Short mmCIF file of C-alpha atoms in Angstrom, two decimals:
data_model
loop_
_atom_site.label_atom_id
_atom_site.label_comp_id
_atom_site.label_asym_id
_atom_site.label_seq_id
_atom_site.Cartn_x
_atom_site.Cartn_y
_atom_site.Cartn_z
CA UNK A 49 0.00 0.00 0.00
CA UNK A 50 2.80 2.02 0.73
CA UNK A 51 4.35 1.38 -2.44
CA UNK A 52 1.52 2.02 -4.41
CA UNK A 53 1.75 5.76 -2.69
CA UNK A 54 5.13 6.22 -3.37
CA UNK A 55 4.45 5.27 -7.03
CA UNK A 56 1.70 7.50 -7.27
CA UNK A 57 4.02 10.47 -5.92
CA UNK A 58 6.81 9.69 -8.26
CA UNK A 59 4.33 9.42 -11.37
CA UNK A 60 2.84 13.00 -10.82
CA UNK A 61 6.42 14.71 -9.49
CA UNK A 62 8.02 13.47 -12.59
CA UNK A 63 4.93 14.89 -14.76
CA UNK A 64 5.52 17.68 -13.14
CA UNK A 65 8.72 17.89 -13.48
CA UNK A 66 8.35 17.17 -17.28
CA UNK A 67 5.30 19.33 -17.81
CA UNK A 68 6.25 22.84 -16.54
CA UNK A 69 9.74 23.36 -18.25
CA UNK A 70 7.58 21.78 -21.83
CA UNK A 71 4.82 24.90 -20.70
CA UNK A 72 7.67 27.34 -19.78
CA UNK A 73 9.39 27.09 -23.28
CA UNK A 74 5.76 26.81 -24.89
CA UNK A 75 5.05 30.33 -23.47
CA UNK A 76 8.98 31.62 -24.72
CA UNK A 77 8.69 30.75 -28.06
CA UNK A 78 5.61 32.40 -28.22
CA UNK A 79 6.76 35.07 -27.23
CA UNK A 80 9.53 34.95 -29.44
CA UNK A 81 7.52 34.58 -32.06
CA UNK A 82 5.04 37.43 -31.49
CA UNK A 83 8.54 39.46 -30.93
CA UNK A 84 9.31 38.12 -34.60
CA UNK A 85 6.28 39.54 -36.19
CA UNK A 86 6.77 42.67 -34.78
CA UNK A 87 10.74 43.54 -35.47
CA UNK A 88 9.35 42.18 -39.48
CA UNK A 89 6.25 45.12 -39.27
CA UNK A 90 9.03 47.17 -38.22
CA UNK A 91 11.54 46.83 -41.10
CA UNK A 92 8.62 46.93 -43.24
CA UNK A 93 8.03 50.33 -41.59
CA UNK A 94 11.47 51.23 -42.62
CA UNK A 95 11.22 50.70 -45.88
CA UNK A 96 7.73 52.88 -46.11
CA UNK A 97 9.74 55.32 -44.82
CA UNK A 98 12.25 55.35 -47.41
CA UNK A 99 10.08 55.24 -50.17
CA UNK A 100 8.21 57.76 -48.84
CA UNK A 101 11.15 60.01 -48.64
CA UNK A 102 12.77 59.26 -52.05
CA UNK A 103 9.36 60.24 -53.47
CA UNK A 104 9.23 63.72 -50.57
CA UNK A 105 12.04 64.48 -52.67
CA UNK A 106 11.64 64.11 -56.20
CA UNK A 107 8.26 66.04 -55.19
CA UNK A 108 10.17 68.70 -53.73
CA UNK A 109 12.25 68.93 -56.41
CA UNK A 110 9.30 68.71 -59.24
CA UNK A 111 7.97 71.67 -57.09
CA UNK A 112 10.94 73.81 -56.69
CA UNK A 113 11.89 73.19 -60.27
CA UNK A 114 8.45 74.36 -61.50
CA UNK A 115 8.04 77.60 -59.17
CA UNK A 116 11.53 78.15 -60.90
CA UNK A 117 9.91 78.49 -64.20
CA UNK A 118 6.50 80.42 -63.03
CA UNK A 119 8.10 82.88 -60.56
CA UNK A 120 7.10 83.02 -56.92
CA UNK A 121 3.74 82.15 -55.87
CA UNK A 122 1.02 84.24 -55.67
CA UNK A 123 -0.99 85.39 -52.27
CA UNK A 124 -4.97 85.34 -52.34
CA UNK A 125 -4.84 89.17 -50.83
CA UNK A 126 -2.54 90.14 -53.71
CA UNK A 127 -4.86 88.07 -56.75
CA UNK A 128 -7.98 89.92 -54.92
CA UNK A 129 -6.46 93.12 -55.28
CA UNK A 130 -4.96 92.80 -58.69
CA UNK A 131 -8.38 91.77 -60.05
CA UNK A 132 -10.15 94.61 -58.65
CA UNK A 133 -7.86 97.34 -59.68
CA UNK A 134 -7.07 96.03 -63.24
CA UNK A 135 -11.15 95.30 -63.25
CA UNK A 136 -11.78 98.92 -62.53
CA UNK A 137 -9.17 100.56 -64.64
CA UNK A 138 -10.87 98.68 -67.27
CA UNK A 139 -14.14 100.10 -66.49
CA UNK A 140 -15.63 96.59 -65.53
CA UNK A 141 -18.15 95.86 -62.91
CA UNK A 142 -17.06 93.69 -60.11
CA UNK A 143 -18.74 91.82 -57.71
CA UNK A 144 -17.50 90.84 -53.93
CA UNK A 145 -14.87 87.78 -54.59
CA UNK A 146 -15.15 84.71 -52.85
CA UNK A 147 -12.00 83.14 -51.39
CA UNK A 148 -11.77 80.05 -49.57
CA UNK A 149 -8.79 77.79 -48.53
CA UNK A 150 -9.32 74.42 -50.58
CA UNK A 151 -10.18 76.44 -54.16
CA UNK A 152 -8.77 79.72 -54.20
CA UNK A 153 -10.35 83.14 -55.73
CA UNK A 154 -14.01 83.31 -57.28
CA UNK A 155 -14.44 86.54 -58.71
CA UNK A 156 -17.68 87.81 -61.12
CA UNK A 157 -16.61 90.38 -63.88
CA UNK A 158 -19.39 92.49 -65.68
CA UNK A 159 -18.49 94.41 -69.21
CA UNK A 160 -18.07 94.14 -72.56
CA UNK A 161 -17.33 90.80 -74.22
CA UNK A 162 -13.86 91.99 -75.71
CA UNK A 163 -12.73 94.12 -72.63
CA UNK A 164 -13.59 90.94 -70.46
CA UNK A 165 -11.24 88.98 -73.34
CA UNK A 166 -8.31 91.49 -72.52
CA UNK A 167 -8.89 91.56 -69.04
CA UNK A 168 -8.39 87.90 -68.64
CA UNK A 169 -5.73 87.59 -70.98
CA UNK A 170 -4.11 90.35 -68.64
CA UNK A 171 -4.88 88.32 -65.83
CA UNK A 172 -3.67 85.07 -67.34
CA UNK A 173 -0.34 86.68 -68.54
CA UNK A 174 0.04 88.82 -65.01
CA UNK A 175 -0.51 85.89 -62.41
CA UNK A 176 0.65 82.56 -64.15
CA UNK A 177 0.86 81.04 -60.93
CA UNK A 178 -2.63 81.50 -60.28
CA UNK A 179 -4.74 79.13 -62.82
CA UNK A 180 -8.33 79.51 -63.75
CA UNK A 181 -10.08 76.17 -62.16
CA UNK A 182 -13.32 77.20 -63.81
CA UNK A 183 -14.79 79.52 -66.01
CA UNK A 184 -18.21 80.46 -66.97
CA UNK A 185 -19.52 83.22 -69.09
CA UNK A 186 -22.91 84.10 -68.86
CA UNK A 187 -24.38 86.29 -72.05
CA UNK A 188 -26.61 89.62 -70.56
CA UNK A 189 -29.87 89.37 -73.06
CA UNK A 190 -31.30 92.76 -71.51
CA UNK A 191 -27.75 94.12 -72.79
CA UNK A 192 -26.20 92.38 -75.33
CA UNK A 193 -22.71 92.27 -76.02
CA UNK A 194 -21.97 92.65 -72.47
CA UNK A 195 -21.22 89.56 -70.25
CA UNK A 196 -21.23 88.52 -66.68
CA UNK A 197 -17.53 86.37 -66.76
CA UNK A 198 -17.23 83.92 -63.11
CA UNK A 199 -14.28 81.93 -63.04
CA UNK A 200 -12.22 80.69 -59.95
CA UNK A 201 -8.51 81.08 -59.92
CA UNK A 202 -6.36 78.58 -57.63
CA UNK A 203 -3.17 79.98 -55.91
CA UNK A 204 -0.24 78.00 -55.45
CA UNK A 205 0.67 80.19 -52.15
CA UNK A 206 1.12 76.92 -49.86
CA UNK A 207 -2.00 77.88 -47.35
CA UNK A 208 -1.86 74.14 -45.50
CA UNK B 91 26.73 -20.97 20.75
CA UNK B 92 26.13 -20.57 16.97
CA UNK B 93 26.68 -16.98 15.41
CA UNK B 94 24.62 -16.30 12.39
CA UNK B 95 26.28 -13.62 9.78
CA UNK B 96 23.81 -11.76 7.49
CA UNK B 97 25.88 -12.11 3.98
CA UNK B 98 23.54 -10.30 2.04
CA UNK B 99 24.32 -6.67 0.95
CA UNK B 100 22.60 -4.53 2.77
CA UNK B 101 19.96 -2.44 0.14
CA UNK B 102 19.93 1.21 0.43
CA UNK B 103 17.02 2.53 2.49
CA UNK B 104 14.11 3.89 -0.11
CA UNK B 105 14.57 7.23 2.35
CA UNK B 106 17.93 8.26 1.09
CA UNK B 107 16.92 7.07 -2.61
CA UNK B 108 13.72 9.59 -2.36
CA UNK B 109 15.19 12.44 -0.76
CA UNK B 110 18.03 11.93 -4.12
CA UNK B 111 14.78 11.95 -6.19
CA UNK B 112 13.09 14.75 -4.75
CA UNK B 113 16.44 17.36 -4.92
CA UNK B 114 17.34 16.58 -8.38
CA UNK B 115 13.23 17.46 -8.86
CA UNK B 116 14.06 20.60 -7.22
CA UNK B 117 16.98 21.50 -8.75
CA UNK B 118 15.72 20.87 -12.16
CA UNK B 119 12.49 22.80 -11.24
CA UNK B 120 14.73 26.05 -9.87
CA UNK B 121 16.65 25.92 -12.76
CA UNK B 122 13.98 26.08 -15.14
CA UNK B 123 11.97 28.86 -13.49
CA UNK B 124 15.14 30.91 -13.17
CA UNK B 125 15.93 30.28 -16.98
CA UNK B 126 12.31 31.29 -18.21
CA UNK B 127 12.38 34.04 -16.23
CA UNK B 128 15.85 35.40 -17.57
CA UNK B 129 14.28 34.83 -21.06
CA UNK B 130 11.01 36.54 -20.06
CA UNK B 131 12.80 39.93 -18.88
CA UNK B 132 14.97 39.65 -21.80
CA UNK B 133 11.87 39.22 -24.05
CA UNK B 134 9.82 42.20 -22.27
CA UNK B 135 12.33 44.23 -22.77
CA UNK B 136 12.98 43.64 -26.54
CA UNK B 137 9.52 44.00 -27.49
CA UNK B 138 9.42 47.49 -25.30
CA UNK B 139 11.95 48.41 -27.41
CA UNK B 140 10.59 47.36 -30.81
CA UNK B 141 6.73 49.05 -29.05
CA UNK B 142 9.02 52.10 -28.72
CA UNK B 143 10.79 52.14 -32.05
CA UNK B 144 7.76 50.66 -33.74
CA UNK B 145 5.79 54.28 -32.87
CA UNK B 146 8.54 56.43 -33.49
CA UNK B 147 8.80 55.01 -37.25
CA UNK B 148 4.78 55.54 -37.11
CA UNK B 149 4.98 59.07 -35.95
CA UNK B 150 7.74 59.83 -38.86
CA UNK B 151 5.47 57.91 -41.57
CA UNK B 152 2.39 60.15 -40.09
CA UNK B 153 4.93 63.34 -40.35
CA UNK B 154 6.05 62.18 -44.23
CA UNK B 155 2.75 61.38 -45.37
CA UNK B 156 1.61 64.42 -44.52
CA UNK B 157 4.94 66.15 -46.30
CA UNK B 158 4.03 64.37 -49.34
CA UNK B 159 0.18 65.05 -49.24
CA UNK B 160 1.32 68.77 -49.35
CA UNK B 161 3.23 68.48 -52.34
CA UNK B 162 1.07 66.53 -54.28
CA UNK B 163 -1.56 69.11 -53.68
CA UNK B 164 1.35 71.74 -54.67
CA UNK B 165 2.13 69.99 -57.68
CA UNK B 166 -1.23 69.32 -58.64
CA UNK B 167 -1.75 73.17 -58.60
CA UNK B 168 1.32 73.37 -61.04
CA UNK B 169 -0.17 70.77 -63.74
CA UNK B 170 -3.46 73.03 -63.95
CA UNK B 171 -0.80 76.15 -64.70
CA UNK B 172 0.88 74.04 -67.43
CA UNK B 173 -2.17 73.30 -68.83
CA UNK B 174 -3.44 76.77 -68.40
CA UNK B 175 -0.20 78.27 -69.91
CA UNK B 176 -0.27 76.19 -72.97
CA UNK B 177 -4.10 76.45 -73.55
CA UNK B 178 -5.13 80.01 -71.40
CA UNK B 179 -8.79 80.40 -71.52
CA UNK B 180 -8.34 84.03 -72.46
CA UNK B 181 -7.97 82.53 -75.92
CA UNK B 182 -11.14 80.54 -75.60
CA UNK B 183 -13.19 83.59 -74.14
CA UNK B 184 -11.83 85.44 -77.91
CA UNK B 185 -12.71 82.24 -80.11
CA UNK B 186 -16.01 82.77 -79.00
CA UNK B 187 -16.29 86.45 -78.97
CA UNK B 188 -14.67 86.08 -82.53
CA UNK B 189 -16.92 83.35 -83.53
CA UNK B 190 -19.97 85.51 -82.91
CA UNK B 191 -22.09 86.78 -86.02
CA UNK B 192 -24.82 89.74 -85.89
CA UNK B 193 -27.38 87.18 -85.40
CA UNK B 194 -26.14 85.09 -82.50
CA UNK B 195 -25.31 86.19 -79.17
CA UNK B 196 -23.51 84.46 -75.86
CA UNK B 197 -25.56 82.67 -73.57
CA UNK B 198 -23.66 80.65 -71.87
CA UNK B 199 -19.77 78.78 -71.88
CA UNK B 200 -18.45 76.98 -69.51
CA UNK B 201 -14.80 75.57 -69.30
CA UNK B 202 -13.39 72.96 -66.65
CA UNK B 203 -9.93 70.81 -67.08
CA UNK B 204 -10.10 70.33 -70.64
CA UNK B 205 -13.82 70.07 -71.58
CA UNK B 206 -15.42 73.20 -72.36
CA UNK B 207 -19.50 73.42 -73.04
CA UNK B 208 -20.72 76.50 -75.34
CA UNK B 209 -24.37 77.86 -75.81
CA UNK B 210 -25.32 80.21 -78.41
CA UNK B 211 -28.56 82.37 -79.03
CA UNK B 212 -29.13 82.34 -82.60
CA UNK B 213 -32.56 82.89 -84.38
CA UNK B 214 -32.42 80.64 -87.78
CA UNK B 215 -29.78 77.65 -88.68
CA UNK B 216 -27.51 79.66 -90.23
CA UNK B 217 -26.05 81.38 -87.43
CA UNK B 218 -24.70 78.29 -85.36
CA UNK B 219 -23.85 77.19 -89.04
CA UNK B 220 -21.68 80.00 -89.15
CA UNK B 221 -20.35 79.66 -85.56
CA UNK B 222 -19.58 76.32 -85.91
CA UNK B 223 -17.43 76.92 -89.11
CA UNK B 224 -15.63 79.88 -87.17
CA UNK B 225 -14.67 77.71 -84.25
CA UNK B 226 -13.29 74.57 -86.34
CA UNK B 227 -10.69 77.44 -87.23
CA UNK B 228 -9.60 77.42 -83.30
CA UNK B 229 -5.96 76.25 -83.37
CA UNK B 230 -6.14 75.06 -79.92
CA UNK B 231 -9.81 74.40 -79.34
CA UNK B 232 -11.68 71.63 -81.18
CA UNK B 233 -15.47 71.82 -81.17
CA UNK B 234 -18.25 69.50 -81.84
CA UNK B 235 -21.29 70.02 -84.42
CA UNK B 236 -24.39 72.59 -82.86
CA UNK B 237 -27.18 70.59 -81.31
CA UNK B 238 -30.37 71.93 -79.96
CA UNK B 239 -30.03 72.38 -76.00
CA UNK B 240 -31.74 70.09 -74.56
CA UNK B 241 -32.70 70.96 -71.41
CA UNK B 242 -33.89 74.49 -71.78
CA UNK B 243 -37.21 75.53 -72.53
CA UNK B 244 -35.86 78.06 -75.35
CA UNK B 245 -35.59 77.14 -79.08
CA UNK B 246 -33.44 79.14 -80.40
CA UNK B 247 -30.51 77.73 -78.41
CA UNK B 248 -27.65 75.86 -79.72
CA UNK B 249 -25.20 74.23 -77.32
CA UNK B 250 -20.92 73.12 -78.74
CA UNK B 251 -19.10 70.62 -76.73
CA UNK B 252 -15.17 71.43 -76.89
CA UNK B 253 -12.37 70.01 -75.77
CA UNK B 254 -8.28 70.87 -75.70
CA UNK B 255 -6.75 70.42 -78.65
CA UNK B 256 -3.86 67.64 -77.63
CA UNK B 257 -0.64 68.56 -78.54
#
């Protein structure tokens, strides 16, 4: 009887004794491997990062290169004013502009369809850094040969 | 008087073979919860450092992305001045005013990117006739045939669709 308890004590110390170091090194290489899977995210991270970069800078340079060509860019304030005082030298009507961040300038231009022609070409030719997004010319029927011009002019002033 | 000598070896006790059993047990058992605990610290530590470096990289990506996103917008800003310096719509406001008769008048043209949409007031046929065989003359402009407009309630309006002339 005695034996039998002895046995019984041996069987479960060496299961034991077996069983925790196989659970120990279960729980390690878990570990080990979760620790894996996170240095691989990281050197994937890494990389992102330097393709990111390389194309930061051939954007940069694209960007530099161009505001080479078209001169410096050009300031809502300054576009606002330029349109209203070249507008009223020309003996157009103008309405209140519009500016907001994301678009730019939205002006409305009342006159003469030729003298609204010049105007713009003026404008075009003045402020090449500032592009017309969208035009529209509406035709006056109670006066015609005039025209209401409403286009909206983008500015390449970084405002972000 | 008879003496009696026990010959046989005497067996070690099952005591001292148990108490062997039980401090190799414990020995093996302290060794093995020392050495998993060495490799736990050494693990936790690693993977604070890889949690650390692993947010640092994300806080750069977050910083570049947003870099990039700035230029792109930038850049997209300097494609529409391209476009707009090899095809200015100053030149499409004078087609039109050019490609006016006496008997047709501006109602309404719009232009966005490279489409541009035309609509003409003209009495008879002959006038967006007319305007339509001005316009083809547009180096950089290349209009479609006049069609009635559709959705307005006027007849005597013809609507041009026009596009950019590719270079």
């Amino acid at each position: 009887m005695r034996r039998t308890a002895r046995l019984v004590t041996l069987t479960v110390m060496t299961a034991v004794g077996l069983a925790l170091p196989w659970a120990a090194n279960r729980c390690i290489a878990r570990r080990v491997e979760a620790l894996r899977h996170a240095w691989t995210e990281e050197d994937q991270l890494v990389r992102q990062i330097a393709a990111l970069k390389t194309a930061l800078q051939t954007a940069e340079a694209t960007a530099s290169r161009c505001q080479a060509l078209i001169g410096s860019p050009v300031s809502v304030n300054d576009l606002e004013k330029a349109i209203r005082s070249e507008a009223t030298r020309m003996g157009l009507t103008t309405e209140p502009t519009t500016s907001s961040r994301e678009v730019g300038v939205t002006v409305a231009v009342t006159g003469p369809l030729p003298r609204l022609c010049r105007w713009l070409d003026d404008l075009e030719r003045h402020f090449p850094g500032a592009p017309a997004l969208r035009l529209e010319c509406f035709g006056l029927d109670e006066r015609p040969g005039e025209a209401k011009l409403r286009f909206t002019l983008a500015t390449t002033e970084d405002r972000s | 008087m008879k003496s009696t000598v026990n010959l046989r070896p005497k067996r070690p006790s099952g005591r001292r073979a148990w108490v062997i059993f039980l401090t190799f047990w414990a020995v093996s058992l302290s060794f093995t919860s020392w050495n998993t605990r060495q490799s736990w610290c050494q693990i936790d530590e690693l993977a604070a450092r890889s949690a650390h470096r692993t947010a640092l990289l994300q806080t750069e990506i977050t910083d570049l992305s947003k870099r990039l996103e700035r230029q792109r917008r930038i850049l997209a800003r300097y494609r529409i001045v391209e476009a707009r310096l090899r095809v200015p719509w100053s030149e499409l406001l004078t087609v039109t005013a050019m490609a006016l008769t006496e008997q047709t008048a501006l109602h309404y043209l719009g232009a966005q990117g490279a489409t541009v949409e035309l609509v003409i007031a003209a009495a008879g046929e002959a006038g967006p006739t007319a305007v339509a065989d001005r316009l083809s003359r547009a180096p950089l402009w290349t209009f479609g045939p006049p069609h009635r407009e559709g959705l307005a309630t006027r007849d005597d309006l013809w609507a041009f669709e026009g596009q950019e002339t590719k270079p």
